[in-house]
Short mmCIF file of C-alpha atoms and ligand atoms in Angstrom, two decimals:
data_model
loop_
_atom_site.label_atom_id
_atom_site.label_comp_id
_atom_site.label_asym_id
_atom_site.label_seq_id
_atom_site.Cartn_x
_atom_site.Cartn_y
_atom_site.Cartn_z
CA MET R 1 48.44 98.26 51.88
CA LEU R 2 51.03 100.47 53.50
CA GLN R 3 51.46 103.90 51.99
CA VAL R 4 54.67 105.89 52.04
CA ASP R 5 53.90 109.59 51.95
CA GLY R 6 50.61 108.86 50.20
CA HIS R 7 51.96 106.30 47.71
CA ASP R 8 50.72 102.69 47.86
CA VAL R 9 53.81 100.54 48.17
CA ASP R 10 52.56 97.93 45.67
CA ASP R 11 52.13 100.70 43.13
CA LEU R 12 55.68 101.96 43.76
CA LEU R 13 57.09 98.45 43.34
CA ARG R 14 55.06 97.85 40.19
CA ARG R 15 56.34 101.06 38.65
CA PHE R 16 59.95 100.98 39.79
CA GLY R 17 60.78 97.33 40.55
CA SER R 18 61.84 95.55 43.72
CA PRO R 19 63.66 95.97 46.04
CA LEU R 20 63.32 99.73 46.14
CA ASN R 21 64.60 102.53 48.34
CA VAL R 22 61.87 105.12 48.83
CA LEU R 23 63.20 108.50 49.89
CA VAL R 24 60.69 110.92 51.39
CA GLU R 25 61.41 114.58 50.64
CA THR R 26 59.22 116.03 53.39
CA THR R 27 60.97 113.90 56.01
CA VAL R 28 64.44 115.11 54.97
CA ARG R 29 63.19 118.69 55.18
CA ALA R 30 61.46 118.14 58.52
CA ASN R 31 64.52 116.48 60.05
CA TYR R 32 66.80 119.28 58.88
CA ARG R 33 64.46 121.96 60.23
CA ARG R 34 64.11 120.12 63.50
CA VAL R 35 67.83 119.84 64.17
CA ALA R 36 68.49 123.40 62.96
CA ASN R 37 65.74 124.80 65.19
CA ALA R 38 66.92 122.74 68.15
CA PHE R 39 70.39 124.26 68.07
CA ARG R 40 69.06 127.69 67.17
CA ALA R 41 66.90 127.58 70.29
CA GLY R 42 69.75 126.38 72.49
CA TRP R 43 72.63 128.54 71.32
CA PRO R 44 72.58 132.32 71.83
CA GLY R 45 74.95 132.96 68.91
CA SER R 46 74.63 131.85 65.31
CA SER R 47 74.37 128.12 64.65
CA ARG R 48 74.59 126.12 61.42
CA VAL R 49 73.88 122.55 60.40
CA LEU R 50 76.44 120.87 58.13
CA TYR R 51 74.98 117.66 56.69
CA ALA R 52 77.44 114.74 56.93
CA ILE R 53 76.97 113.28 53.47
CA LYS R 54 78.66 109.98 54.37
CA ALA R 55 75.38 108.93 56.00
CA ASN R 56 73.65 108.97 52.59
CA SER R 57 75.27 110.42 49.49
CA THR R 58 72.19 110.42 47.25
CA LEU R 59 72.46 113.72 45.37
CA ALA R 60 68.74 114.38 45.73
CA VAL R 61 69.13 114.35 49.53
CA ARG R 62 71.90 116.88 49.26
CA ALA R 63 69.87 119.00 46.83
CA ILE R 64 66.91 119.12 49.23
CA LEU R 65 69.25 120.18 52.02
CA SER R 66 70.88 122.81 49.82
CA GLN R 67 67.41 124.31 49.24
CA GLU R 68 66.98 124.34 53.01
CA GLY R 69 70.28 126.20 53.47
CA ALA R 70 72.26 123.37 55.07
CA GLY R 71 76.03 123.34 54.98
CA GLY R 72 77.99 120.13 54.60
CA ASP R 73 80.65 117.94 56.12
CA CYS R 74 82.62 115.98 53.55
CA PHE R 75 85.46 113.52 53.32
CA GLY R 76 87.69 113.40 50.26
CA LEU R 77 87.13 114.38 46.68
CA GLY R 78 84.01 112.28 46.13
CA GLU R 79 82.00 113.76 48.96
CA LEU R 80 83.32 117.24 48.18
CA HIS R 81 82.10 116.83 44.61
CA ALA R 82 78.68 115.55 45.69
CA THR R 83 78.25 118.29 48.30
CA LEU R 84 79.06 121.13 45.96
CA ALA R 85 77.48 119.63 42.83
CA ALA R 86 74.18 119.46 44.67
CA GLY R 87 74.32 123.08 45.65
CA ALA R 88 75.84 123.52 49.12
CA ASP R 89 77.27 126.94 49.95
CA PRO R 90 81.09 126.49 50.17
CA ALA R 91 81.19 128.94 53.08
CA LEU R 92 79.33 126.31 55.10
CA VAL R 93 81.24 123.22 54.00
CA ALA R 94 84.03 121.57 55.97
CA MET R 95 86.37 118.78 54.89
CA ASN R 96 87.27 116.14 57.47
CA GLY R 97 89.74 113.28 57.18
CA SER R 98 92.76 112.07 59.12
CA ASP R 99 95.00 111.75 56.05
CA LYS R 100 94.12 114.37 53.50
CA THR R 101 96.08 114.29 50.28
CA ALA R 102 97.67 117.26 48.55
CA GLU R 103 94.98 116.95 45.87
CA GLU R 104 92.19 117.08 48.47
CA ILE R 105 93.72 120.09 50.22
CA ASP R 106 94.14 121.81 46.89
CA ALA R 107 90.54 121.11 45.88
CA ALA R 108 89.25 122.30 49.26
CA ILE R 109 91.12 125.59 48.97
CA ALA R 110 90.05 126.05 45.36
CA ALA R 111 86.43 125.52 46.39
CA GLY R 112 86.73 127.95 49.32
CA ILE R 113 85.58 125.47 51.96
CA THR R 114 86.92 125.02 55.50
CA ILE R 115 89.59 122.41 56.13
CA ASN R 116 89.32 120.65 59.48
CA ILE R 117 93.04 120.14 60.08
CA ASP R 118 93.84 116.73 61.48
CA GLY R 119 97.63 116.49 61.23
CA ALA R 120 100.70 118.73 61.35
CA ASP R 121 101.73 118.02 57.76
CA GLU R 122 98.45 119.41 56.50
CA LEU R 123 99.96 122.83 57.21
CA ASP R 124 102.74 122.07 54.70
CA LEU R 125 100.19 120.88 52.16
CA ILE R 126 98.19 124.06 52.67
CA ALA R 127 101.31 126.19 52.26
CA GLN R 128 102.02 124.38 48.98
CA ALA R 129 98.45 124.84 47.74
CA CYS R 130 98.51 128.54 48.65
CA ARG R 131 101.80 129.41 46.98
CA THR R 132 99.87 131.06 44.16
CA GLY R 133 98.39 133.57 46.60
CA ARG R 134 95.26 131.71 47.69
CA ARG R 135 94.08 131.63 51.29
CA ALA R 136 92.88 128.71 53.39
CA ARG R 137 90.20 128.70 56.04
CA VAL R 138 90.74 126.08 58.74
CA ASN R 139 89.41 124.63 61.96
CA LEU R 140 91.62 122.44 64.10
CA ARG R 141 90.27 119.02 65.03
CA LEU R 142 90.55 118.39 68.76
CA LYS R 143 90.54 115.08 70.55
CA VAL R 144 88.18 115.67 73.45
CA LEU R 145 88.42 113.27 76.36
CA PRO R 146 85.52 113.69 78.78
CA PRO R 147 86.75 111.93 81.91
CA ASP R 148 83.28 110.68 82.90
CA LEU R 149 82.21 109.51 79.45
CA ASP R 150 82.37 105.80 80.19
CA ARG R 151 79.48 106.21 82.60
CA TYR R 152 77.14 107.07 79.74
CA VAL R 153 78.34 104.97 76.85
CA GLU R 154 76.45 101.94 75.66
CA PRO R 155 77.49 98.60 77.03
CA ARG R 156 76.55 97.45 73.48
CA HIS R 157 79.65 99.22 72.21
CA PRO R 158 82.29 98.00 74.65
CA VAL R 159 85.80 99.28 74.03
CA PRO R 160 88.67 97.41 75.72
CA GLY R 161 90.13 99.74 78.34
CA GLY R 162 87.04 101.94 78.25
CA TYR R 163 85.56 104.38 75.73
CA VAL R 164 87.69 107.35 76.76
CA ASP R 165 90.80 105.29 76.23
CA GLY R 166 89.38 104.21 72.88
CA VAL R 167 88.98 107.86 71.88
CA ARG R 168 92.52 108.57 73.06
CA ARG R 169 93.83 105.79 70.85
CA ALA R 170 91.68 106.67 67.85
CA LYS R 171 93.52 108.35 64.97
CA TRP R 172 91.49 111.56 64.89
CA GLY R 173 92.11 114.91 66.51
CA HIS R 174 94.70 116.44 68.81
CA THR R 175 94.82 116.64 72.57
CA VAL R 176 95.38 120.12 73.96
CA SER R 177 99.13 119.61 74.30
CA ALA R 178 99.46 118.55 70.65
CA ALA R 179 96.97 121.15 69.45
CA LEU R 180 98.75 124.12 70.98
CA PRO R 181 101.91 124.08 68.80
CA LEU R 182 99.77 123.30 65.77
CA LEU R 183 97.46 126.20 66.52
CA GLN R 184 100.38 128.54 66.98
CA ALA R 185 102.02 127.37 63.77
CA ALA R 186 98.79 127.75 61.79
CA ARG R 187 98.14 131.22 63.20
CA ALA R 188 101.65 132.28 62.24
CA MET R 189 101.09 131.34 58.59
CA PRO R 190 99.93 134.34 56.57
CA GLU R 191 97.96 132.22 54.11
CA ILE R 192 95.86 130.55 56.81
CA ASP R 193 92.80 131.93 58.61
CA VAL R 194 92.21 129.82 61.71
CA HIS R 195 88.51 130.05 62.53
CA GLY R 196 88.13 127.60 65.36
CA PHE R 197 87.92 124.02 66.49
CA THR R 198 86.04 120.88 65.63
CA CYS R 199 85.56 117.52 67.30
CA HIS R 200 83.57 114.37 66.60
CA ILE R 201 83.61 111.27 68.71
CA GLY R 202 80.65 109.48 67.22
CA HIS R 203 77.17 108.35 68.10
CA LEU R 204 78.35 107.01 71.40
CA SER R 205 75.19 106.74 73.38
CA HIS R 206 71.48 107.36 73.37
CA ARG R 207 71.97 109.29 76.61
CA THR R 208 71.98 113.07 76.73
CA GLU R 209 74.72 113.03 79.36
CA ALA R 210 77.21 111.61 76.85
CA PHE R 211 76.68 114.56 74.48
CA VAL R 212 76.85 116.98 77.40
CA ALA R 213 80.13 115.43 78.52
CA VAL R 214 81.60 115.90 75.02
CA ALA R 215 80.42 119.53 74.83
CA ALA R 216 81.88 120.26 78.27
CA ALA R 217 85.17 118.63 77.31
CA LEU R 218 85.34 120.67 74.09
CA ALA R 219 84.74 123.84 76.10
CA ALA R 220 87.49 122.85 78.53
CA ALA R 221 89.95 122.30 75.67
CA VAL R 222 89.03 125.65 74.10
CA ARG R 223 89.45 127.33 77.49
CA ASP R 224 92.89 125.77 78.00
CA LEU R 225 94.04 126.79 74.54
CA HIS R 226 92.71 130.29 75.06
CA ALA R 227 94.58 130.53 78.37
CA ALA R 228 97.76 129.28 76.71
CA CYS R 229 97.81 131.53 73.62
CA GLY R 230 94.85 133.90 73.75
CA PHE R 231 93.11 132.45 70.69
CA VAL R 232 89.41 133.30 70.44
CA PRO R 233 87.62 130.96 68.00
CA SER R 234 84.87 132.28 65.75
CA VAL R 235 83.56 128.72 65.12
CA LEU R 236 83.12 125.65 67.30
CA ASP R 237 82.00 122.48 65.57
CA LEU R 238 80.56 119.70 67.74
CA GLY R 239 80.57 117.10 64.94
CA GLY R 240 77.86 114.53 64.41
CA GLY R 241 76.40 111.52 66.15
CA TRP R 242 73.04 113.12 67.01
CA ALA R 243 70.67 110.18 67.16
CA PRO R 244 67.13 110.02 65.81
CA GLU R 245 64.60 108.55 68.23
CA ARG R 246 64.32 105.35 66.17
CA ASP R 247 68.06 104.97 65.52
CA PRO R 248 68.47 101.36 64.31
CA SER R 249 71.77 101.10 66.17
CA PHE R 250 69.99 101.57 69.50
CA ARG R 251 66.38 100.68 68.90
CA GLY R 252 66.63 96.89 68.91
CA HIS R 253 68.36 96.98 72.22
CA GLY R 254 65.48 98.70 73.92
CA ARG R 255 67.10 102.11 73.86
CA VAL R 256 65.29 105.15 72.58
CA SER R 257 67.23 108.36 72.13
CA PRO R 258 65.80 111.48 73.71
CA PRO R 259 64.43 114.17 71.39
CA ILE R 260 67.09 116.23 69.61
CA GLU R 261 65.62 119.33 71.27
CA THR R 262 66.64 117.95 74.68
CA VAL R 263 70.10 116.85 73.58
CA ALA R 264 70.81 120.08 71.67
CA ALA R 265 69.69 122.31 74.53
CA ALA R 266 71.75 120.42 77.11
CA SER R 267 74.85 120.23 74.87
CA ALA R 268 74.68 123.93 73.96
CA LYS R 269 74.25 124.86 77.61
CA ALA R 270 77.26 122.77 78.68
CA LEU R 271 79.40 124.21 75.88
CA LEU R 272 78.50 127.78 76.70
CA ALA R 273 78.98 127.28 80.44
CA GLY R 274 82.49 125.95 79.89
CA LEU R 275 83.77 128.73 77.61
CA PRO R 276 85.61 131.76 78.94
CA PRO R 277 83.19 134.60 79.77
CA GLY R 278 82.14 136.61 76.72
CA MET R 279 83.33 134.04 74.17
CA LEU R 280 80.45 133.26 71.78
CA PRO R 281 81.60 131.55 68.58
CA ALA R 282 79.24 130.32 65.87
CA LEU R 283 78.15 126.77 66.62
CA TRP R 284 78.37 124.18 63.86
CA VAL R 285 77.06 120.64 64.07
CA GLU R 286 77.51 117.83 61.52
CA PRO R 287 74.52 115.49 61.76
CA GLY R 288 74.31 112.66 59.27
CA ARG R 289 72.11 109.90 60.65
CA PHE R 290 69.61 112.29 62.23
CA ILE R 291 68.73 113.86 58.89
CA VAL R 292 68.33 110.75 56.76
CA SER R 293 67.65 107.76 58.97
CA ASN R 294 63.84 107.72 58.84
CA ALA R 295 63.69 109.36 55.42
CA VAL R 296 64.19 106.10 53.50
CA VAL R 297 61.96 103.01 53.53
CA LEU R 298 63.37 99.93 51.84
CA LEU R 299 60.59 97.97 50.14
CA ALA R 300 61.05 94.30 49.28
CA ARG R 301 58.96 91.47 47.88
CA GLY R 302 58.62 88.10 49.55
CA GLY R 303 60.00 84.98 47.87
CA ALA R 304 60.34 81.41 49.12
CA VAL R 305 58.72 80.54 52.45
CA LYS R 306 60.37 77.61 54.18
CA ARG R 307 59.13 75.81 57.29
CA ASP R 308 61.31 73.19 58.93
CA ALA R 309 62.73 72.21 62.30
CA GLY R 310 60.03 74.24 64.04
CA HIS R 311 61.15 77.37 62.22
CA CYS R 312 59.84 79.62 59.46
CA TRP R 313 62.00 81.57 57.04
CA MET R 314 60.48 84.27 54.91
CA HIS R 315 62.78 85.19 52.01
CA VAL R 316 62.62 88.67 50.54
CA ASP R 317 64.46 90.10 47.54
CA ALA R 318 66.45 92.59 49.66
CA SER R 319 69.35 91.25 51.72
CA THR R 320 72.11 92.35 54.03
CA ASN R 321 73.77 93.59 50.82
CA ASN R 322 71.33 96.49 51.17
CA LEU R 323 71.53 96.78 54.96
CA PRO R 324 75.11 95.73 55.75
CA ARG R 325 75.16 97.43 59.13
CA ILE R 326 72.94 94.65 60.48
CA GLU R 327 76.03 92.51 60.44
CA SER R 328 78.81 95.05 60.89
CA GLY R 329 77.03 97.37 63.30
CA ASP R 330 74.39 95.28 65.05
CA PHE R 331 71.60 97.42 63.58
CA HIS R 332 68.00 96.40 64.22
CA TYR R 333 65.31 97.48 61.75
CA THR R 334 61.58 97.61 62.20
CA ILE R 335 59.98 95.53 59.40
CA LEU R 336 56.31 95.94 58.50
CA PRO R 337 54.08 93.50 56.58
CA ALA R 338 53.46 96.22 54.00
CA SER R 339 50.83 94.45 51.88
CA ARG R 340 49.00 92.86 54.81
CA MET R 341 48.85 95.60 57.40
CA HIS R 342 45.48 94.41 58.76
CA ASP R 343 46.22 90.68 58.93
CA PRO R 344 46.89 89.04 62.29
CA MET R 345 50.57 88.64 63.10
CA ASP R 346 50.17 84.93 63.68
CA GLU R 347 53.58 83.49 62.91
CA THR R 348 57.11 84.07 64.17
CA VAL R 349 59.50 84.21 61.25
CA ASP R 350 63.06 84.98 60.32
CA ILE R 351 62.98 87.49 57.48
CA VAL R 352 66.00 86.68 55.33
CA GLY R 353 67.66 87.71 52.11
CA GLY R 354 68.49 85.03 49.58
CA THR R 355 72.24 85.69 49.22
CA CYS R 356 74.89 83.12 50.19
CA PHE R 357 75.20 84.59 53.61
CA ARG R 358 72.89 84.16 56.59
CA SER R 359 71.42 87.53 55.61
CA VAL R 360 68.97 87.74 58.51
CA LEU R 361 67.16 91.05 58.15
CA GLY R 362 64.94 90.40 61.15
CA ALA R 363 65.05 87.36 63.44
CA GLY R 364 62.03 86.05 65.30
CA ARG R 365 59.62 88.68 63.97
CA ALA R 366 55.85 88.43 64.33
CA MET R 367 54.30 88.59 60.85
CA PRO R 368 51.13 87.42 59.12
CA ALA R 369 51.88 83.79 58.11
CA PRO R 370 54.01 84.62 55.06
CA ARG R 371 53.15 83.87 51.45
CA ARG R 372 55.26 84.33 48.35
CA GLY R 373 54.65 87.82 46.99
CA ASP R 374 53.96 89.50 50.33
CA LEU R 375 55.53 92.93 50.53
CA VAL R 376 57.62 94.16 53.44
CA ALA R 377 58.76 97.66 54.38
CA ILE R 378 62.02 98.08 56.27
CA LEU R 379 61.97 101.37 58.14
CA ASP R 380 64.85 103.73 58.89
CA ALA R 381 66.95 102.53 55.97
CA GLY R 382 68.28 106.02 55.23
CA MET R 383 71.45 106.09 57.29
CA TYR R 384 74.59 104.15 56.38
CA ALA R 385 72.61 101.67 54.26
CA GLU R 386 72.88 102.79 50.63
CA ALA R 387 76.27 104.25 51.56
CA PHE R 388 77.54 100.84 52.72
CA ALA R 389 75.54 98.70 50.27
CA ASN R 390 77.48 96.11 48.31
CA GLN R 391 77.01 93.82 45.35
CA PHE R 392 77.85 90.50 47.02
CA ASN R 393 76.79 87.52 44.88
CA SER R 394 76.85 89.94 41.92
CA VAL R 395 73.46 91.33 42.84
CA PRO R 396 72.87 94.81 41.39
CA ARG R 397 71.93 97.51 43.90
CA PRO R 398 68.33 98.78 43.89
CA ALA R 399 66.95 102.03 42.59
CA THR R 400 66.04 104.95 44.81
CA VAL R 401 62.81 106.80 44.21
CA LEU R 402 62.08 110.22 45.64
CA VAL R 403 58.48 110.78 46.69
CA SER R 404 57.29 114.33 47.11
CA SER R 405 54.41 116.62 46.25
CA HIS R 406 55.76 116.43 42.68
CA GLY R 407 55.05 112.68 42.53
CA ALA R 408 57.55 109.82 42.50
CA GLU R 409 60.75 110.01 40.49
CA VAL R 410 63.83 107.80 40.20
CA VAL R 411 66.83 109.64 41.66
CA LYS R 412 69.22 106.68 41.53
CA ALA R 413 68.80 104.13 38.75
CA ARG R 414 68.72 100.43 39.51
CA GLU R 415 72.08 98.89 38.65
CA THR R 416 72.20 96.40 35.82
CA ILE R 417 74.34 93.29 35.55
CA ALA R 418 76.38 95.14 32.93
CA ASP R 419 77.03 97.88 35.53
CA LEU R 420 78.54 95.31 37.89
CA PHE R 421 81.25 94.31 35.44
CA ARG R 422 81.66 97.62 33.61
CA ASN R 423 85.12 98.35 35.04
CA GLN R 424 86.54 94.88 34.56
CA HIS R 425 88.70 93.54 31.80
CA VAL R 426 89.75 90.02 30.82
CA PRO R 427 93.29 90.10 29.33
CA CYS R 428 93.55 88.82 25.75
CA TRP R 429 95.62 85.77 26.76
CA LEU R 430 92.67 84.54 28.81
CA GLU R 431 90.05 84.98 26.14
CA SER R 432 90.17 81.59 24.43
CA ALA R 433 88.42 79.63 27.17
CA GLY R 434 88.91 75.87 27.16
CA GLU R 435 92.10 75.76 25.02
CA GLY R 436 94.36 75.07 28.00
CA ALA R 437 92.26 72.13 29.10
CA ALA R 438 92.81 70.30 25.79
C1 LIG E 501 83.61 114.07 61.21
C2 LIG E 501 82.24 113.50 61.19
N1 LIG E 501 81.18 114.35 61.27
C3 LIG E 501 79.91 113.88 61.24
C4 LIG E 501 79.65 112.53 61.14
C5 LIG E 501 78.22 112.09 61.10
O1 LIG E 501 77.90 111.24 62.14
P1 LIG E 501 76.36 110.80 62.35
O2 LIG E 501 75.87 110.24 61.08
O3 LIG E 501 76.46 109.76 63.42
O4 LIG E 501 75.61 112.02 62.76
C6 LIG E 501 80.71 111.62 61.08
C7 LIG E 501 80.46 110.18 61.01
O5 LIG E 501 81.29 109.33 61.07
C8 LIG E 501 82.05 112.12 61.09
O6 LIG E 501 83.10 111.30 61.00
#
């Protein structure tokens, strides 16, 4: 029987039901410390980790990270609420988004967080929000275009015209020529404190060179802007995309990301080398996936086993509802035969969910010849799984249990069927079913 952080998985499923997300507190803490130490070791100035809550918005995750001293990256009012409600220090929180509303800008200023400006009209919205005498702290989002990036980006993520062109056409950020007037306008506004720059171009590659290329391109943009207007940033934010070794978006394709220590050291070095001499801003990074990916194990119970046409299908009670990025992001998860860890892996099976979709969680996997009731553990289900999970086929989403030295405790209740329809309403003229048919 597989154990997760000392808990037998059959015991967890008996107590909390199946399927079940099991969140491991020590892993969240260890991942945070690892990424924080990696950048601390590589950057001679101060460095801070801002957790990107979009990767997993479970409040308990955020609360653990708040205890650790992590800042936060957030999008919109929902993520701002979750980030602050679970204890993040507003001085270390930044709001991203390519189309922030007046309400979001207002809430960000009221909370005292940093706004990562991503459009000229945000300055007007800030001016509006500050008319009562408040001040706004901002970074300007840059669009960095490393010329050699296509050499390092995954062929699994092909972009027509190349990746650099894809970044150029993406909605986020400003090239240096667009950033300069914006920077000057922001600096001229008395209610705005411009702290620095931010960029994020995603988890492009498992290769260190890709991250180095982005850091070098950010430094080049900062250098050009400094040459043009003399601005010296106090913060540079390299965004997220830092991959865990077992990143499900790379792993199935035979690609293993290098350790964060290697990537952080090389990125920090490239950034520093490209800045004007003597410029040493604080370094911020916004990891999401790195912090949560391996901190959640999704447990599921086997159902129908079907053998036909030379094939074997092992149903489980989780589905691609719970791991939607299998279909929309080509994710590949390691799946363990959790209740039969010592049995020979003597059959090749497709592990599938039961929903009215192909719902293949793992194709062609070696497993002990499956039986109804077998338990499976799907590893690395912490990133962009619960956050993307859906209720297709009106299936309620599972509970999440936090395991720690304090024991096991539900931190997200299992949805009920009533929850699924709670916000719906059938108008009164539709209530008398069957009358029309007569
Ligand atoms: C602005 C920003 N920062 C950070 C992240 C986190 O990225 P990851 O989870 O790949 O580290 C994202 C993800 O989309 C993002 O848009």
